[in-house]
Structure formats: C-alpha cells, structure tokens
Short mmCIF file of C-alpha atoms in Angstrom, two decimals:
data_model
loop_
_atom_site.label_atom_id
_atom_site.label_comp_id
_atom_site.label_asym_id
_atom_site.label_seq_id
_atom_site.Cartn_x
_atom_site.Cartn_y
_atom_site.Cartn_z
CA MET A 1421 139.77 67.82 79.95
CA ASN A 1422 139.63 67.08 83.28
CA ALA A 1423 135.85 67.42 85.14
CA ALA A 1424 137.49 70.58 87.59
CA LEU A 1425 138.62 72.20 84.15
CA LYS A 1426 135.02 71.25 82.35
CA HIS A 1427 133.10 72.27 85.71
CA LEU A 1428 135.14 76.32 84.42
CA VAL A 1429 134.64 76.35 81.28
CA LEU A 1430 131.24 75.35 82.05
CA SER A 1431 131.18 78.70 84.88
CA CYS A 1432 132.56 80.76 83.07
CA PHE A 1433 130.73 80.32 80.14
CA VAL A 1434 127.10 79.99 81.51
CA MET A 1435 128.70 83.45 83.67
CA GLY A 1436 128.50 85.40 80.35
CA LEU A 1437 125.15 83.94 79.19
CA VAL A 1438 124.31 85.83 82.85
CA VAL A 1439 126.83 89.21 82.48
CA SER A 1440 124.67 89.38 78.31
CA ALA A 1441 121.74 89.31 79.68
CA ALA A 1442 122.72 91.91 82.50
CA ALA A 1443 124.13 93.99 79.80
CA LYS A 1444 120.62 93.72 77.05
CA PRO A 1445 117.56 94.85 79.40
CA ALA A 1446 113.99 94.91 78.16
CA PHE A 1447 113.34 97.91 77.75
CA ARG A 1448 113.92 101.82 78.99
CA VAL A 1449 112.49 104.35 81.50
CA LEU A 1450 112.79 107.86 82.00
CA ALA A 1451 111.50 109.45 85.85
CA MET A 1452 110.96 112.46 86.04
CA LEU A 1453 111.32 114.30 89.61
CA SER A 1454 109.65 116.57 91.52
CA GLY A 1455 111.45 119.57 91.74
CA HIS A 1456 109.14 120.52 94.51
CA PRO A 1457 110.43 121.90 98.03
CA ASP A 1458 106.97 119.94 99.85
CA HIS A 1459 108.28 116.34 97.67
CA ASN A 1460 112.37 116.43 98.68
CA LYS A 1461 112.73 113.44 101.47
CA MET A 1462 110.52 111.34 98.86
CA MET A 1463 112.61 112.74 95.87
CA THR A 1464 115.36 111.33 97.99
CA ALA A 1465 114.26 108.05 98.56
CA ALA A 1466 112.90 107.22 95.14
CA LYS A 1467 116.30 107.09 92.86
CA PRO A 1468 117.32 104.45 95.16
CA PHE A 1469 114.44 102.11 95.14
CA LEU A 1470 113.88 102.62 91.59
CA GLU A 1471 117.54 101.91 90.67
CA ALA A 1472 116.87 99.08 92.95
CA LEU A 1473 113.29 98.12 91.34
CA ALA A 1474 115.26 98.21 88.15
CA ALA A 1475 118.13 96.43 88.89
CA LYS A 1476 116.05 93.96 90.24
CA ASN A 1477 113.57 93.51 87.08
CA ASN A 1478 115.54 94.11 84.04
CA PHE A 1479 114.76 97.45 82.61
CA ALA A 1480 116.77 100.38 82.70
CA ILE A 1481 116.18 103.78 84.35
CA ASP A 1482 117.78 106.69 83.93
CA ILE A 1483 116.53 109.57 86.66
CA THR A 1484 116.60 113.56 87.16
CA ALA A 1485 114.05 116.71 87.76
CA ASP A 1486 115.37 118.42 84.27
CA THR A 1487 112.22 118.55 82.63
CA SER A 1488 113.87 119.49 79.29
CA LEU A 1489 114.63 116.32 78.61
CA LEU A 1490 110.50 115.65 78.19
CA ASN A 1491 111.99 115.69 73.78
CA ASP A 1492 111.09 113.81 71.29
CA ALA A 1493 114.76 113.39 70.53
CA ASN A 1494 115.71 112.14 74.04
CA LEU A 1495 112.19 110.11 74.82
CA ALA A 1496 112.55 108.12 71.68
CA GLN A 1497 114.83 106.36 73.72
CA TYR A 1498 112.12 104.88 75.91
CA GLN A 1499 109.70 102.58 76.43
CA VAL A 1500 108.07 104.57 80.48
CA ILE A 1501 107.47 107.36 81.37
CA VAL A 1502 107.39 107.13 85.31
CA GLN A 1503 106.19 110.91 87.10
CA VAL A 1504 107.35 110.48 90.82
CA GLN A 1505 105.43 113.26 91.80
CA LEU A 1506 106.39 116.18 88.40
CA ALA A 1507 102.74 118.02 88.34
CA PRO A 1508 101.73 118.61 84.64
CA PHE A 1509 102.04 122.14 84.95
CA ASP A 1510 105.50 122.11 86.03
CA MET A 1511 106.50 121.42 82.45
CA THR A 1512 106.92 123.62 79.58
CA ARG A 1513 103.77 123.40 76.73
CA ASP A 1514 106.57 121.73 74.87
CA GLN A 1515 107.51 119.48 77.29
CA GLN A 1516 103.68 118.56 77.48
CA ASP A 1517 103.02 118.11 73.95
CA ALA A 1518 106.02 115.67 73.80
CA MET A 1519 104.79 113.50 76.69
CA GLU A 1520 101.93 113.62 74.91
CA ARG A 1521 102.57 112.43 71.50
CA PHE A 1522 105.22 109.47 73.83
CA ILE A 1523 101.50 108.30 75.38
CA ARG A 1524 99.84 108.65 71.70
CA GLN A 1525 102.31 106.54 70.48
CA GLY A 1526 101.53 103.98 72.43
CA LYS A 1527 104.66 103.87 75.09
CA GLY A 1528 104.30 104.13 78.90
CA TRP A 1529 103.19 106.09 81.94
CA VAL A 1530 103.15 105.98 85.30
CA GLY A 1531 101.72 108.60 87.57
CA LEU A 1532 102.24 108.52 90.81
CA HIS A 1533 100.68 111.50 92.93
CA ALA A 1534 101.30 114.73 92.05
CA ALA A 1535 101.57 113.53 89.19
CA GLY A 1536 98.23 113.88 89.41
CA LEU A 1537 97.46 117.53 90.01
CA THR A 1538 94.84 118.40 87.35
CA GLY A 1539 92.64 121.99 87.45
CA LYS A 1540 92.83 125.58 86.56
CA ASP A 1541 93.82 127.16 90.13
CA PHE A 1542 97.52 125.93 89.56
CA LEU A 1543 97.97 128.07 86.56
CA LYS A 1544 101.13 130.47 85.51
CA PRO A 1545 99.65 133.61 83.87
CA GLY A 1546 99.35 133.50 79.95
CA ALA A 1547 100.06 129.23 80.71
CA ARG A 1548 97.88 126.89 78.79
CA TYR A 1549 95.54 124.26 80.06
CA TRP A 1550 96.06 120.79 79.22
CA GLN A 1551 93.25 120.00 78.73
CA TRP A 1552 94.49 116.79 77.56
CA PHE A 1553 95.54 115.83 80.21
CA GLU A 1554 92.88 115.72 81.89
CA ASP A 1555 90.86 113.56 79.98
CA LEU A 1556 93.64 111.69 79.99
CA MET A 1557 93.11 111.70 84.14
CA GLY A 1558 89.66 110.29 83.33
CA GLY A 1559 87.87 113.83 83.40
CA VAL A 1560 88.62 114.77 86.91
CA ILE A 1561 89.64 118.08 88.46
CA TYR A 1562 91.87 117.53 91.75
CA SER A 1563 90.06 119.13 95.33
CA PRO A 1564 92.50 119.56 98.07
CA HIS A 1565 93.37 117.15 99.98
CA PRO A 1566 92.76 116.22 103.43
CA ALA A 1567 95.40 115.82 106.23
CA PHE A 1568 98.47 113.55 105.78
CA GLN A 1569 97.33 110.33 107.81
CA LYS A 1570 96.99 106.41 107.92
CA GLY A 1571 94.82 105.11 105.66
CA THR A 1572 92.91 102.37 103.75
CA VAL A 1573 93.73 101.06 100.16
CA VAL A 1574 92.21 98.53 98.83
CA VAL A 1575 92.28 96.42 95.98
CA GLU A 1576 89.63 96.19 93.39
CA ASP A 1577 90.74 94.68 90.66
CA ARG A 1578 93.53 91.66 91.44
CA LYS A 1579 93.58 89.76 88.23
CA HIS A 1580 94.51 93.11 86.83
CA PRO A 1581 98.94 93.28 86.25
CA VAL A 1582 99.53 96.37 88.26
CA THR A 1583 97.89 95.19 91.29
CA ARG A 1584 98.34 91.38 91.30
CA ASN A 1585 99.38 89.48 94.78
CA LEU A 1586 98.48 92.87 96.63
CA PRO A 1587 96.87 91.86 99.32
CA GLU A 1588 93.53 93.02 99.63
CA ARG A 1589 93.38 95.40 101.62
CA PHE A 1590 97.13 97.61 103.20
CA GLU A 1591 97.26 100.28 105.29
CA VAL A 1592 99.34 102.99 103.87
CA PRO A 1593 100.40 107.18 105.25
CA ASP A 1594 99.34 109.16 102.54
CA GLU A 1595 97.50 112.84 101.84
CA TRP A 1596 95.20 110.95 100.22
CA TYR A 1597 93.81 112.98 97.37
CA GLU A 1598 90.21 113.91 96.54
CA PHE A 1599 88.93 114.74 93.38
CA ASN A 1600 85.33 116.74 91.94
CA LYS A 1601 84.53 113.35 91.41
CA SER A 1602 85.21 109.63 90.36
CA PRO A 1603 87.19 109.32 87.94
CA ARG A 1604 85.12 105.63 87.13
CA SER A 1605 83.16 105.81 84.50
CA ASN A 1606 86.16 107.04 82.12
CA VAL A 1607 88.55 104.63 83.60
CA HIS A 1608 89.10 100.40 85.02
CA VAL A 1609 90.01 101.00 88.50
CA LEU A 1610 92.21 99.08 90.65
CA ALA A 1611 92.13 99.91 93.81
CA THR A 1612 90.17 102.46 95.40
CA ALA A 1613 90.42 104.72 99.24
CA ASP A 1614 88.82 103.00 102.07
CA GLU A 1615 87.07 106.59 103.44
CA SER A 1616 85.82 105.52 107.08
CA THR A 1617 90.18 104.14 107.63
CA TYR A 1618 90.78 108.59 107.83
CA LYS A 1619 89.63 111.73 108.23
CA GLN A 1620 88.51 112.98 104.51
CA ASN A 1621 88.73 116.99 103.91
CA LYS A 1622 85.29 116.27 101.69
CA PRO A 1623 84.27 113.01 101.48
CA MET A 1624 84.03 111.10 97.66
CA GLY A 1625 82.03 108.10 98.73
CA ASP A 1626 83.38 106.49 95.96
CA HIS A 1627 87.09 107.37 95.92
CA PRO A 1628 89.15 105.54 92.96
CA ILE A 1629 92.58 106.04 94.28
CA ILE A 1630 94.33 103.69 91.47
CA TRP A 1631 93.45 103.27 87.71
CA THR A 1632 94.25 102.44 84.23
CA ASN A 1633 92.85 104.35 81.26
CA GLU A 1634 92.33 101.69 79.05
CA HIS A 1635 91.76 105.31 75.81
CA TYR A 1636 95.75 104.06 76.02
CA HIS A 1637 97.83 100.91 75.60
CA ARG A 1638 100.12 101.52 78.77
CA VAL A 1639 99.02 104.09 81.54
CA VAL A 1640 98.42 103.84 84.67
CA TYR A 1641 98.11 106.79 87.63
CA ILE A 1642 98.82 106.00 90.62
CA ALA A 1643 97.18 108.90 93.76
CA ILE A 1644 99.40 106.95 96.43
CA GLY A 1645 102.76 107.90 96.62
CA HIS A 1646 103.76 110.96 98.72
CA ASP A 1647 105.89 109.66 101.95
CA ALA A 1648 109.61 108.70 101.54
CA SER A 1649 108.17 105.73 104.05
CA LEU A 1650 106.52 104.11 101.46
CA CYS A 1651 110.03 103.36 99.15
CA SER A 1652 110.30 100.91 102.61
CA ASP A 1653 106.90 99.13 102.10
CA ALA A 1654 106.65 95.96 100.35
CA ASN A 1655 103.13 96.51 98.92
CA TYR A 1656 103.55 99.95 97.50
CA GLY A 1657 106.91 98.66 96.37
CA MET A 1658 105.31 95.55 94.28
CA LEU A 1659 102.86 98.04 93.33
CA VAL A 1660 105.14 100.58 91.46
CA ARG A 1661 107.40 97.05 90.30
CA ASN A 1662 103.96 96.70 88.51
CA ALA A 1663 103.47 99.10 87.02
CA ILE A 1664 106.23 99.97 85.17
CA LEU A 1665 106.87 96.27 83.98
CA TRP A 1666 103.26 96.32 82.48
CA ALA A 1667 103.68 99.90 81.18
CA GLY A 1668 106.83 98.23 79.46
CA GLU A 1669 104.74 95.58 77.76
#
C-alpha cells in the first residue's frame, strides 16, 4: 500500500470515528418552550440557540411547546428538562406530577426566567397549587417585576460548574424578577442581581438571580432570560451551556 493510499484509509478511519461519536450523544434533553405571547420573540430565538449548543456540546435535544409530552413514558428517554420560560401553572396536574417524579429520580432540570413563576396569584379557578415546586424554588413567591432594563449580574460562586468561566460581573437587559424574600437559606446561590445598577420595583437587598437546589441531584434556576438578544450574548450562552452540561451529568 503506497503512502497516499495509507493516508486515505487513515483519514476515512478517523472520519468514521468522528461520525460514530457524533451519532452517540452524551445525553438527551427535552426543552419545553412557553406558548405565552409575551415570550414569542425569545421562543423563536431560543430554538436555534439551543440547537447550536447541542450540536457543539454533544447532547441531543428535542424542542417543543407541547406540554402533553410531559408524561412518564416520554420523559424516560431524557436526562434533562430545560424549562424555557414555560410557567409551572401552564401545566396540567398530571404534567406537573410527571416533572416532579423526573426530578425526584435524580435527573436534571434547568429553569429559565418564567419557569420560576411561583405563587397562587396565577392559578385558574379550582386549580391545585403546586407547593412542591415552590419548595424546589427555595420557598420563594414571585413578586411583580420592574420595567425591562439593563442591569448587572454579580457571580458569587465562580467555582461552580454552572458559573465557571463567567466574568465576576456582566450586564444584561432583563425584567429582574423579584421575590417575596431571598431564597438563600434554602438554596446555593451562584449569582445575584446588583440592585444599584437598575431601578427596582421592591428592592430585595439580597437578590439571588441564579441558584441551585442541593436537595436534588441537578437542579438550577436562572431568573434572567426574557429577551431574545440574550441568545447572541456570549456570557448568557456560556451560562446556559454550562447549566445543561452540569444537569446532564
């Protein structure tokens, strides 16, 4: 076999390995989109954003707004749910229970922005309040947010896999969700909102904006994520990438 032929055979072998590896993703993700009109622009941008993250980081992803897929049989094929602004009250009781079982099994959950809308103010008449989810969120209740504006995120734990390699501070435009209290006593805070950098509705003082719930294997909530422009923001891209990879471990 001459040198040129050996090179061709070796190249085909290496390419075959690459194709084989690409065909076997490390884990599978279900991304649940919000169907609320206020989130349409972000949902449109989120699909290619998440697909690109999956392609570059060797995980498979299915992206949908169909909440009927939140059932035990379908969820069995996934290791991570990314709740992309889908509010907990926009699921049926059975869908909520299926997600709860998924998380209790030790699988991963990444909640973005409106995924954290706790509180009874949103309930439809006769609907059950999902108290377990409020507890998952650190026992906090959502409070009406201030006007959409730029503000600064302060990364408090730069060693955690979710926030690793992020700068100490970075600016984003958002709605800066507020809650009735800080969840700090019940969660591990990764980052806070610097309330001096924007106009608050009701200042929290200690204002966590990204946190994990260490009572579960891989649960992280990221309160920022309202605007479609974040899908082209390098820091936000790194944050969501890190969160998914960590949740899929």
